[in-house]
XYZ file of C-alpha atoms in Angstrom:
321
model
C -52.522 -25.005 -34.900
C -51.262 -21.932 -36.699
C -49.678 -22.428 -40.121
C -47.611 -19.492 -41.323
C -46.820 -19.246 -45.026
C -43.929 -16.923 -45.765
C -44.202 -16.127 -49.460
C -43.919 -13.459 -52.120
C -46.827 -12.755 -54.433
C -44.555 -12.692 -57.503
C -43.252 -16.197 -56.838
C -45.080 -18.748 -58.973
C -44.337 -21.450 -56.441
C -46.334 -19.464 -53.887
C -49.449 -19.768 -56.082
C -48.791 -23.472 -56.605
C -48.004 -23.937 -52.923
C -51.326 -22.359 -51.953
C -53.222 -24.896 -54.076
C -51.207 -27.785 -52.669
C -51.742 -26.683 -49.087
C -55.476 -26.407 -49.742
C -55.475 -29.968 -51.092
C -53.523 -31.166 -48.068
C -55.957 -29.499 -45.674
C -58.994 -30.877 -47.535
C -58.133 -34.320 -46.181
C -56.609 -33.130 -42.893
C -58.159 -34.860 -39.894
C -55.998 -33.350 -37.190
C -56.615 -30.357 -34.971
C -58.176 -27.197 -36.410
C -55.727 -24.971 -38.238
C -55.392 -21.282 -38.975
C -53.427 -20.363 -42.099
C -51.717 -16.975 -41.920
C -49.775 -15.450 -44.805
C -46.556 -13.612 -44.013
C -44.426 -11.417 -46.298
C -41.247 -12.425 -48.062
C -39.529 -10.608 -50.930
C -37.586 -12.494 -53.568
C -36.798 -9.243 -55.395
C -36.557 -6.392 -52.857
C -34.654 -4.271 -55.396
C -37.673 -4.139 -57.725
C -38.441 -0.491 -58.550
C -41.431 1.350 -57.132
C -42.831 1.636 -60.668
C -43.166 -1.830 -62.187
C -41.207 -2.816 -65.278
C -42.321 -5.202 -68.051
C -40.662 -8.592 -67.572
C -39.966 -8.978 -71.288
C -36.292 -8.265 -71.800
C -35.530 -8.247 -68.072
C -35.069 -11.990 -67.644
C -31.558 -11.814 -69.084
C -30.557 -9.186 -66.509
C -28.063 -10.838 -64.086
C -29.533 -8.980 -61.093
C -33.064 -10.170 -61.907
C -31.816 -13.693 -62.506
C -30.070 -13.684 -59.124
C -33.265 -12.537 -57.405
C -35.369 -15.212 -59.117
C -32.945 -17.930 -58.049
C -34.383 -17.557 -54.540
C -37.506 -19.446 -55.619
C -35.997 -21.432 -58.517
C -32.498 -22.552 -57.553
C -30.480 -24.106 -60.362
C -32.718 -22.956 -63.233
C -32.486 -20.019 -65.599
C -35.464 -17.637 -65.482
C -36.768 -18.748 -68.896
C -36.467 -22.450 -68.077
C -38.090 -21.878 -64.714
C -41.014 -19.946 -66.240
C -41.769 -22.765 -68.664
C -41.473 -25.429 -65.981
C -43.557 -23.577 -63.421
C -46.253 -22.719 -65.975
C -46.635 -26.418 -66.764
C -46.879 -27.327 -63.094
C -49.360 -24.495 -62.482
C -51.579 -25.799 -65.278
C -51.443 -29.237 -63.687
C -52.622 -27.715 -60.397
C -55.642 -26.200 -62.099
C -54.392 -22.619 -62.240
C -55.070 -22.330 -65.975
C -53.176 -22.699 -69.214
C -52.738 -18.941 -69.640
C -50.644 -18.526 -66.533
C -47.560 -16.352 -66.228
C -46.594 -12.893 -65.047
C -45.703 -10.003 -67.334
C -44.630 -7.409 -64.748
C -41.778 -6.965 -62.293
C -43.478 -5.049 -59.455
C -42.325 -4.161 -55.977
C -44.545 -6.184 -53.635
C -44.360 -4.149 -50.418
C -47.816 -2.617 -50.920
C -49.311 -5.979 -51.895
C -47.961 -7.403 -48.642
C -49.402 -4.421 -46.810
C -52.841 -5.163 -48.251
C -52.540 -8.809 -47.220
C -51.511 -7.880 -43.678
C -54.432 -5.448 -43.384
C -56.793 -8.153 -44.658
C -55.813 -10.356 -41.722
C -56.315 -7.491 -39.287
C -59.727 -6.753 -40.825
C -61.255 -10.192 -41.235
C -58.835 -12.845 -40.021
C -57.457 -15.813 -41.915
C -60.448 -16.394 -44.217
C -60.452 -12.851 -45.595
C -56.676 -12.839 -45.861
C -56.713 -16.079 -47.880
C -59.266 -14.587 -50.267
C -57.142 -11.462 -50.743
C -53.993 -13.553 -51.308
C -55.873 -15.524 -53.973
C -57.043 -12.308 -55.584
C -53.538 -10.823 -55.648
C -51.963 -13.999 -57.053
C -54.654 -14.231 -59.731
C -54.148 -10.595 -60.647
C -50.409 -11.131 -61.085
C -50.281 -14.543 -62.774
C -53.622 -14.924 -64.578
C -54.819 -11.404 -65.333
C -51.200 -10.244 -65.808
C -51.850 -7.012 -63.923
C -49.269 -4.868 -62.142
C -49.786 -5.679 -58.446
C -47.533 -2.770 -57.531
C -50.038 -0.362 -59.089
C -52.010 1.497 -56.403
C -55.111 1.354 -58.593
C -54.971 -2.435 -58.882
C -54.505 -2.878 -55.144
C -57.202 -0.313 -54.345
C -59.667 -2.255 -56.501
C -58.840 -5.529 -54.751
C -59.200 -3.834 -51.368
C -62.597 -2.400 -52.315
C -63.829 -5.763 -53.616
C -62.679 -7.461 -50.427
C -63.843 -4.881 -47.928
C -60.362 -4.121 -46.637
C -59.797 -0.499 -45.547
C -57.059 0.716 -47.873
C -55.154 3.537 -46.250
C -51.611 4.265 -45.236
C -51.523 1.712 -42.422
C -49.501 -1.473 -42.385
C -46.107 -0.383 -43.724
C -44.323 -0.680 -40.366
C -45.999 -4.028 -39.688
C -44.793 -5.428 -43.019
C -41.249 -4.220 -42.386
C -41.261 -5.892 -38.969
C -42.663 -9.121 -40.407
C -40.000 -9.191 -43.120
C -37.352 -8.866 -40.418
C -39.058 -11.542 -38.316
C -39.013 -13.949 -41.248
C -35.327 -13.253 -41.755
C -34.687 -13.835 -38.056
C -36.558 -17.148 -38.213
C -34.339 -18.297 -41.066
C -36.855 -18.053 -43.912
C -34.808 -18.131 -47.106
C -37.201 -19.068 -49.873
C -40.765 -18.590 -51.085
C -42.927 -20.283 -50.035
C -41.882 -21.568 -46.624
C -44.442 -23.131 -44.283
C -43.683 -22.602 -40.599
C -45.492 -24.318 -37.729
C -44.060 -23.568 -34.318
C -40.326 -24.035 -34.624
C -40.541 -26.272 -37.719
C -40.231 -25.168 -41.343
C -40.984 -26.764 -44.703
C -39.448 -24.960 -47.672
C -40.913 -24.969 -51.162
C -44.249 -25.865 -52.744
C -44.240 -29.469 -51.599
C -46.824 -32.102 -52.677
C -49.964 -32.386 -50.514
C -48.893 -35.670 -48.915
C -45.569 -34.163 -47.855
C -47.395 -31.182 -46.374
C -49.789 -33.451 -44.462
C -46.882 -35.459 -43.052
C -45.164 -32.235 -42.026
C -48.299 -30.963 -40.285
C -48.791 -34.296 -38.526
C -45.226 -34.225 -37.218
C -45.612 -30.626 -36.080
C -48.912 -31.385 -34.355
C -47.373 -34.384 -32.610
C -44.598 -32.297 -31.099
C -46.065 -28.857 -30.405
C -43.500 -26.171 -29.702
C -43.609 -24.405 -26.362
C -44.969 -20.914 -26.904
C -42.670 -18.234 -25.583
C -43.929 -14.863 -24.382
C -44.121 -12.402 -27.265
C -41.445 -10.195 -25.689
C -38.998 -13.100 -25.425
C -39.616 -14.116 -29.044
C -39.022 -10.554 -30.198
C -35.779 -10.362 -28.221
C -34.570 -13.646 -29.726
C -35.450 -12.487 -33.218
C -33.534 -9.240 -32.673
C -30.528 -11.230 -31.462
C -30.757 -13.462 -34.529
C -30.668 -10.416 -36.809
C -27.638 -9.071 -34.968
C -25.923 -12.430 -35.424
C -26.753 -12.146 -39.140
C -25.021 -8.745 -39.201
C -28.220 -6.748 -39.530
C -27.949 -4.412 -36.519
C -30.417 -1.891 -37.923
C -32.994 -4.643 -38.338
C -32.286 -5.745 -34.778
C -32.901 -2.219 -33.525
C -36.186 -2.066 -35.436
C -37.439 -5.138 -33.583
C -36.028 -3.866 -30.294
C -37.807 -0.518 -30.441
C -41.054 -1.650 -28.750
C -39.051 -3.528 -26.112
C -36.991 -0.454 -25.340
C -40.213 1.539 -24.965
C -41.957 -1.022 -22.731
C -39.059 -2.801 -20.998
C -36.326 -0.209 -21.133
C -35.023 -1.141 -17.704
C -34.417 -4.786 -18.620
C -30.698 -5.485 -18.715
C -30.902 -7.985 -21.561
C -32.799 -5.558 -23.767
C -30.401 -2.719 -22.976
C -27.310 -4.828 -23.651
C -28.616 -6.109 -26.978
C -29.443 -2.546 -28.008
C -25.932 -1.425 -27.020
C -24.427 -4.201 -29.140
C -26.607 -3.174 -32.090
C -25.630 0.483 -31.675
C -21.955 -0.526 -31.676
C -22.346 -2.797 -34.721
C -24.148 -0.057 -36.663
C -21.507 2.556 -35.744
C -23.917 4.586 -33.600
C -21.078 5.061 -31.164
C -22.591 7.886 -29.119
C -25.675 5.825 -28.334
C -23.545 2.749 -27.702
C -21.337 4.647 -25.263
C -24.318 6.071 -23.333
C -25.993 2.670 -23.048
C -22.785 0.889 -22.023
C -21.814 3.506 -19.434
C -25.231 3.055 -17.818
C -24.778 -0.720 -17.826
C -21.303 -0.443 -16.289
C -22.674 1.817 -13.577
C -25.321 -0.810 -12.773
C -22.964 -3.823 -12.798
C -19.306 -2.699 -12.584
C -17.933 -6.274 -12.647
C -19.455 -7.257 -16.016
C -16.291 -7.843 -18.027
C -18.056 -8.076 -21.406
C -19.766 -4.720 -20.988
C -16.468 -3.175 -19.862
C -14.709 -4.626 -22.916
C -17.373 -3.386 -25.332
C -17.322 0.064 -23.750
C -13.541 0.133 -24.143
C -13.803 -0.761 -27.822
C -16.477 1.900 -28.301
C -14.241 4.530 -26.753
C -11.347 3.367 -28.931
C -13.440 3.879 -32.050
C -14.410 7.325 -30.788
C -10.723 8.274 -30.536
C -10.603 8.271 -26.716
C -7.685 5.877 -26.073
C -6.986 6.799 -22.439
C -10.582 6.267 -21.319
C -10.751 3.090 -23.398
C -7.601 1.690 -21.768
C -9.149 1.842 -18.301
C -12.119 -0.305 -19.280
C -10.130 -2.667 -21.500
C -7.616 -3.299 -18.730
C -10.307 -4.009 -16.143
C -12.091 -6.327 -18.578
C -8.861 -8.263 -19.212
C -8.201 -8.603 -15.474
C -11.670 -10.058 -14.927
C -11.615 -12.206 -18.097
C -8.031 -12.810 -19.320
C -9.224 -13.841 -22.801
C -10.180 -10.235 -23.456
C -6.516 -9.277 -23.141
C -5.782 -11.226 -26.337
C -8.394 -9.384 -28.420
């Protein structure tokens, strides 16, 4: 059973959640598990060069970002509460971050650790990064800090992994991950750093009703559609890119790409894709309607009218739009 943990390395609950999951698994008697860490960002607007946290906690933008992993609490109240809980979990009395880093490179290191040595190495690197941030109070956005962790861990530290992390962030968004940490097993999710007994119950339920594994291409298509539904057409196109390269003749892939082009105002690409789809299936009223709207937005009313009229004849509801 694969356990995915979607978490950010600057979220204290992620450190606590790691300890609690380890305690839950220590007494787990079910099927073997693989724990894989996935990226999530609670503060994607953090600058490339880290800032000291002192004085930033009263910033409304920072407070809004931190609410993702501490809903209902002010940053100062949350820090005190989480520090106490962390001490209770054995993470040490001197626990608490001092930097506001951007975590993209830390996530890149963690993703490369999994590629290099699998779940065991990745877990060790995650522990090292969390300790650096919360116990050693280092800047985990600093290339030197990450390079040292990579060298200690035997992870090749080069320019690879950036595209993978971006895709994984979009995949988490498509799956509905909204907080750090979130444990995902199959199609089930458990949000927050829950107590070990709650985690064990969750894993037992997930193991008792295993989700049917879809082909990777189908999952990617569904995730792209989810992003489009969430009004992130550029994210949808990012996930669609490999499908367009490998399955560019598939009608479903082409139509979803056309919708994403239209939603992101790439009207030339939308028009080309939709004209090809209309040529393949002239009686598809939805494609006709979307092509008509694309032509309208391009300032081609006469051409648009032809397609909009045909779409309305085939599906009268389109005449009311």
